[in-house]
Amino acid sequence: MAGGLTAREVEVLALLARGLSNKQIAKRLTVAPKTVSNHVEHIYTKIAVSSRATATLYATQHGLVGSFEPA
């Protein structure tokens, strides 16, 4: 996977890049918001970014966003 991300981290990053909040991502993936927060922290570390905007740019550049699906 890109940047050494796990499949679940790629899934979280794609949802984050689509503008979903941690709470919305948690609901979509049926996990706790704290779990999403942990994933986001690990993603930021692995891809060397510090904001949602740069994480979104990374996801877009690496083809991880895919087609748009309404939340």
GROMACS .gro file of N, CA, C and O in nm:
model
  284
    1MET      N    1   0.084  -0.119   0.000
    1MET     CA    2   0.000   0.000   0.000
    1MET      C    3   0.088   0.126   0.000
    1MET      O    4   0.200   0.123   0.048
    2ALA      N    5   0.031   0.234  -0.049
    2ALA     CA    6   0.103   0.361  -0.054
    2ALA      C    7   0.145   0.406   0.085
    2ALA      O    8   0.066   0.401   0.179
    3GLY      N    9   0.270   0.445   0.099
    3GLY     CA   10   0.319   0.498   0.226
    3GLY      C   11   0.322   0.397   0.339
    3GLY      O   12   0.332   0.435   0.455
    4GLY      N   13   0.312   0.270   0.307
    4GLY     CA   14   0.311   0.168   0.412
    4GLY      C   15   0.180   0.162   0.489
    4GLY      O   16   0.174   0.107   0.599
    5LEU      N   17   0.074   0.218   0.433
    5LEU     CA   18  -0.056   0.219   0.499
    5LEU      C   19  -0.122   0.082   0.491
    5LEU      O   20  -0.110   0.012   0.390
    6THR      N   21  -0.196   0.047   0.595
    6THR     CA   22  -0.276  -0.075   0.592
    6THR      C   23  -0.401  -0.050   0.508
    6THR      O   24  -0.436   0.065   0.479
    7ALA      N   25  -0.470  -0.156   0.475
    7ALA     CA   26  -0.595  -0.142   0.398
    7ALA      C   27  -0.695  -0.055   0.474
    7ALA      O   28  -0.763   0.030   0.415
    8ARG      N   29  -0.706  -0.074   0.605
    8ARG     CA   30  -0.799   0.005   0.686
    8ARG      C   31  -0.758   0.152   0.688
    8ARG      O   32  -0.842   0.241   0.680
    9GLU      N   33  -0.628   0.179   0.698
    9GLU     CA   34  -0.581   0.318   0.697
    9GLU      C   35  -0.610   0.384   0.564
    9GLU      O   36  -0.648   0.502   0.560
   10VAL      N   37  -0.597   0.311   0.454
   10VAL     CA   38  -0.632   0.366   0.323
   10VAL      C   39  -0.780   0.399   0.318
   10VAL      O   40  -0.821   0.504   0.268
   11GLU      N   41  -0.862   0.311   0.375
   11GLU     CA   42  -1.006   0.334   0.380
   11GLU      C   43  -1.038   0.460   0.461
   11GLU      O   44  -1.117   0.545   0.418
   12VAL      N   45  -0.974   0.475   0.576
   12VAL     CA   46  -0.994   0.594   0.660
   12VAL      C   47  -0.946   0.718   0.587
   12VAL      O   48  -1.015   0.821   0.585
   13LEU      N   49  -0.829   0.711   0.525
   13LEU     CA   50  -0.775   0.826   0.452
   13LEU      C   51  -0.867   0.868   0.338
   13LEU      O   52  -0.890   0.987   0.316
   14ALA      N   53  -0.922   0.772   0.266
   14ALA     CA   54  -1.013   0.805   0.156
   14ALA      C   55  -1.137   0.878   0.207
   14ALA      O   56  -1.182   0.976   0.147
   15LEU      N   57  -1.191   0.834   0.318
   15LEU     CA   58  -1.309   0.900   0.376
   15LEU      C   59  -1.273   1.038   0.430
   15LEU      O   60  -1.348   1.135   0.413
   16LEU      N   61  -1.157   1.048   0.492
   16LEU     CA   62  -1.108   1.176   0.543
   16LEU      C   63  -1.092   1.274   0.426
   16LEU      O   64  -1.133   1.390   0.435
   17ALA      N   65  -1.035   1.225   0.316
   17ALA     CA   66  -1.012   1.310   0.199
   17ALA      C   67  -1.143   1.356   0.135
   17ALA      O   68  -1.147   1.459   0.068
   18ARG      N   69  -1.250   1.282   0.157
   18ARG     CA   70  -1.382   1.321   0.105
   18ARG      C   71  -1.451   1.420   0.198
   18ARG      O   72  -1.563   1.461   0.172
   19GLY      N   73  -1.386   1.454   0.309
   19GLY     CA   74  -1.439   1.559   0.396
   19GLY      C   75  -1.519   1.509   0.515
   19GLY      O   76  -1.578   1.591   0.586
   20LEU      N   77  -1.522   1.379   0.539
   20LEU     CA   78  -1.596   1.327   0.655
   20LEU      C   79  -1.519   1.356   0.784
   20LEU      O   80  -1.396   1.353   0.786
   21SER      N   81  -1.592   1.383   0.889
   21SER     CA   82  -1.532   1.403   1.021
   21SER      C   83  -1.496   1.267   1.080
   21SER      O   84  -1.542   1.163   1.032
   22ASN      N   85  -1.415   1.268   1.186
   22ASN     CA   86  -1.381   1.142   1.252
   22ASN      C   87  -1.507   1.070   1.299
   22ASN      O   88  -1.517   0.948   1.287
   23LYS      N   89  -1.601   1.143   1.351
   23LYS     CA   90  -1.725   1.084   1.399
   23LYS      C   91  -1.803   1.019   1.284
   23LYS      O   92  -1.857   0.910   1.298
   24GLN      N   93  -1.808   1.086   1.170
   24GLN     CA   94  -1.878   1.032   1.053
   24GLN      C   95  -1.806   0.907   1.000
   24GLN      O   96  -1.872   0.810   0.960
   25ILE      N   97  -1.673   0.911   0.999
   25ILE     CA   98  -1.595   0.795   0.955
   25ILE      C   99  -1.622   0.678   1.048
   25ILE      O  100  -1.644   0.565   1.003
   26ALA      N  101  -1.622   0.704   1.178
   26ALA     CA  102  -1.647   0.599   1.278
   26ALA      C  103  -1.784   0.534   1.255
   26ALA      O  104  -1.796   0.411   1.256
   27LYS      N  105  -1.883   0.616   1.231
   27LYS     CA  106  -2.018   0.563   1.207
   27LYS      C  107  -2.021   0.479   1.079
   27LYS      O  108  -2.078   0.371   1.076
   28ARG      N  109  -1.957   0.528   0.974
   28ARG     CA  110  -1.953   0.457   0.845
   28ARG      C  111  -1.884   0.322   0.859
   28ARG      O  112  -1.925   0.223   0.799
   29LEU      N  113  -1.775   0.317   0.938
   29LEU     CA  114  -1.697   0.194   0.952
   29LEU      C  115  -1.738   0.110   1.073
   29LEU      O  116  -1.678   0.005   1.096
   30THR      N  117  -1.837   0.157   1.146
   30THR     CA  118  -1.885   0.093   1.269
   30THR      C  119  -1.772   0.062   1.368
   30THR      O  120  -1.754  -0.051   1.411
   31VAL      N  121  -1.696   0.168   1.397
   31VAL     CA  122  -1.591   0.162   1.500
   31VAL      C  123  -1.607   0.284   1.589
   31VAL      O  124  -1.683   0.376   1.558
   32ALA      N  125  -1.532   0.287   1.698
   32ALA     CA  126  -1.537   0.401   1.789
   32ALA      C  127  -1.462   0.520   1.729
   32ALA      O  128  -1.363   0.502   1.658
   33PRO      N  129  -1.509   0.642   1.758
   33PRO     CA  130  -1.438   0.761   1.711
   33PRO      C  131  -1.291   0.763   1.754
   33PRO      O  132  -1.204   0.809   1.679
   34LYS      N  133  -1.261   0.710   1.872
   34LYS     CA  134  -1.122   0.705   1.920
   34LYS      C  135  -1.038   0.615   1.829
   34LYS      O  136  -0.920   0.644   1.804
   35THR      N  137  -1.097   0.508   1.779
   35THR     CA  138  -1.026   0.419   1.686
   35THR      C  139  -0.990   0.495   1.559
   35THR      O  140  -0.877   0.484   1.508
   36VAL      N  141  -1.084   0.573   1.509
   36VAL     CA  142  -1.058   0.654   1.389
   36VAL      C  143  -0.948   0.754   1.419
   36VAL      O  144  -0.856   0.773   1.338
   37SER      N  145  -0.954   0.818   1.535
   37SER     CA  146  -0.851   0.914   1.573
   37SER      C  147  -0.713   0.849   1.574
   37SER      O  148  -0.616   0.908   1.526
   38ASN      N  149  -0.705   0.728   1.627
   38ASN     CA  150  -0.578   0.655   1.628
   38ASN      C  151  -0.530   0.627   1.486
   38ASN      O  152  -0.411   0.642   1.455
   39HIS      N  153  -0.623   0.584   1.400
   39HIS     CA  154  -0.587   0.559   1.260
   39HIS      C  155  -0.533   0.686   1.194
   39HIS      O  156  -0.432   0.682   1.124
   40VAL      N  157  -0.603   0.797   1.217
   40VAL     CA  158  -0.562   0.925   1.156
   40VAL      C  159  -0.422   0.962   1.203
   40VAL      O  160  -0.337   1.003   1.122
   41GLU      N  161  -0.394   0.948   1.331
   41GLU     CA  162  -0.259   0.978   1.383
   41GLU      C  163  -0.154   0.891   1.315
   41GLU      O  164  -0.048   0.941   1.276
   42HIS      N  165  -0.182   0.762   1.301
   42HIS     CA  166  -0.087   0.671   1.236
   42HIS      C  167  -0.068   0.707   1.089
   42HIS      O  168   0.044   0.702   1.038
   43ILE      N  169  -0.177   0.743   1.024
   43ILE     CA  170  -0.170   0.784   0.883
   43ILE      C  171  -0.080   0.906   0.869
   43ILE      O  172   0.010   0.908   0.784
   44TYR      N  173  -0.104   1.007   0.950
   44TYR     CA  174  -0.024   1.130   0.944
   44TYR      C  175   0.123   1.099   0.961
   44TYR      O  176   0.208   1.152   0.889
   45THR      N  177   0.155   1.012   1.055
   45THR     CA  178   0.295   0.976   1.080
   45THR      C  179   0.354   0.903   0.960
   45THR      O  180   0.464   0.936   0.915
   46LYS      N  181   0.282   0.805   0.908
   46LYS     CA  182   0.333   0.723   0.798
   46LYS      C  183   0.355   0.803   0.670
   46LYS      O  184   0.448   0.776   0.596
   47ILE      N  185   0.266   0.899   0.642
   47ILE     CA  186   0.279   0.975   0.517
   47ILE      C  187   0.342   1.112   0.538
   47ILE      O  188   0.352   1.191   0.446
   48ALA      N  189   0.387   1.137   0.662
   48ALA     CA  190   0.461   1.259   0.697
   48ALA      C  191   0.385   1.388   0.665
   48ALA      O  192   0.434   1.476   0.596
   49VAL      N  193   0.261   1.395   0.715
   49VAL     CA  194   0.181   1.516   0.702
   49VAL      C  195   0.131   1.557   0.840
   49VAL      O  196   0.140   1.480   0.935
   50SER      N  197   0.076   1.677   0.848
   50SER     CA  198   0.029   1.724   0.979
   50SER      C  199  -0.110   1.787   0.975
   50SER      O  200  -0.153   1.847   1.072
   51SER      N  201  -0.179   1.773   0.861
   51SER     CA  202  -0.314   1.830   0.852
   51SER      C  203  -0.400   1.749   0.757
   51SER      O  204  -0.350   1.674   0.673
   52ARG      N  205  -0.531   1.768   0.769
   52ARG     CA  206  -0.624   1.702   0.679
   52ARG      C  207  -0.603   1.749   0.535
   52ARG      O  208  -0.617   1.670   0.442
   53ALA      N  209  -0.571   1.875   0.518
   53ALA     CA  210  -0.551   1.928   0.383
   53ALA      C  211  -0.434   1.857   0.313
   53ALA      O  212  -0.447   1.814   0.198
   54THR      N  213  -0.322   1.842   0.381
   54THR     CA  214  -0.208   1.776   0.318
   54THR      C  215  -0.231   1.626   0.305
   54THR      O  216  -0.184   1.563   0.211
   55ALA      N  217  -0.307   1.568   0.396
   55ALA     CA  218  -0.342   1.426   0.384
   55ALA      C  219  -0.432   1.405   0.263
   55ALA      O  220  -0.418   1.307   0.189
   56THR      N  221  -0.524   1.498   0.241
   56THR     CA  222  -0.613   1.492   0.124
   56THR      C  223  -0.532   1.504  -0.005
   56THR      O  224  -0.556   1.431  -0.102
   57LEU      N  225  -0.437   1.596  -0.006
   57LEU     CA  226  -0.350   1.613  -0.123
   57LEU      C  227  -0.274   1.483  -0.149
   57LEU      O  228  -0.266   1.436  -0.263
   58TYR      N  229  -0.219   1.423  -0.045
   58TYR     CA  230  -0.147   1.295  -0.057
   58TYR      C  231  -0.240   1.188  -0.116
   58TYR      O  232  -0.201   1.116  -0.209
   59ALA      N  233  -0.359   1.177  -0.062
   59ALA     CA  234  -0.455   1.076  -0.109
   59ALA      C  235  -0.489   1.096  -0.256
   59ALA      O  236  -0.495   1.000  -0.334
   60THR      N  237  -0.506   1.220  -0.296
   60THR     CA  238  -0.539   1.252  -0.435
   60THR      C  239  -0.421   1.218  -0.527
   60THR      O  240  -0.439   1.155  -0.631
   61GLN      N  241  -0.301   1.256  -0.487
   61GLN     CA  242  -0.182   1.231  -0.568
   61GLN      C  243  -0.153   1.082  -0.584
   61GLN      O  244  -0.093   1.041  -0.683
   62HIS      N  245  -0.195   1.002  -0.487
   62HIS     CA  246  -0.167   0.859  -0.492
   62HIS      C  247  -0.288   0.774  -0.535
   62HIS      O  248  -0.288   0.652  -0.521
   63GLY      N  249  -0.391   0.841  -0.585
   63GLY     CA  250  -0.507   0.770  -0.638
   63GLY      C  251  -0.586   0.694  -0.534
   63GLY      O  252  -0.645   0.591  -0.564
   64LEU      N  253  -0.589   0.743  -0.411
   64LEU     CA  254  -0.657   0.673  -0.303
   64LEU      C  255  -0.799   0.722  -0.277
   64LEU      O  256  -0.870   0.664  -0.196
   65VAL      N  257  -0.839   0.827  -0.345
   65VAL     CA  258  -0.970   0.884  -0.318
   65VAL      C  259  -1.079   0.813  -0.397
   65VAL      O  260  -1.186   0.785  -0.345
   66GLY      N  261  -1.055   0.777  -0.520
   66GLY     CA  262  -1.155   0.708  -0.600
   66GLY      C  263  -1.266   0.801  -0.644
   66GLY      O  264  -1.256   0.922  -0.635
   67SER      N  265  -1.375   0.741  -0.687
   67SER     CA  266  -1.488   0.822  -0.734
   67SER      C  267  -1.569   0.872  -0.615
   67SER      O  268  -1.567   0.815  -0.508
   68PHE      N  269  -1.641   0.978  -0.639
   68PHE     CA  270  -1.720   1.040  -0.533
   68PHE      C  271  -1.845   0.958  -0.504
   68PHE      O  272  -1.917   0.918  -0.595
   69GLU      N  273  -1.868   0.932  -0.377
   69GLU     CA  274  -1.991   0.867  -0.332
   69GLU      C  275  -2.048   0.955  -0.222
   69GLU      O  276  -1.981   0.985  -0.125
   70PRO      N  277  -2.172   0.999  -0.237
   70PRO     CA  278  -2.230   1.085  -0.134
   70PRO      C  279  -2.230   1.017   0.003
   70PRO      O  280  -2.249   0.895   0.013
   71ALA      N  281  -2.202   1.097   0.106
   71ALA     CA  282  -2.200   1.044   0.244
   71ALA      C  283  -2.342   1.018   0.284
   71ALA      O  284  -2.383   0.938   0.350
   0.00000   0.00000   0.00000
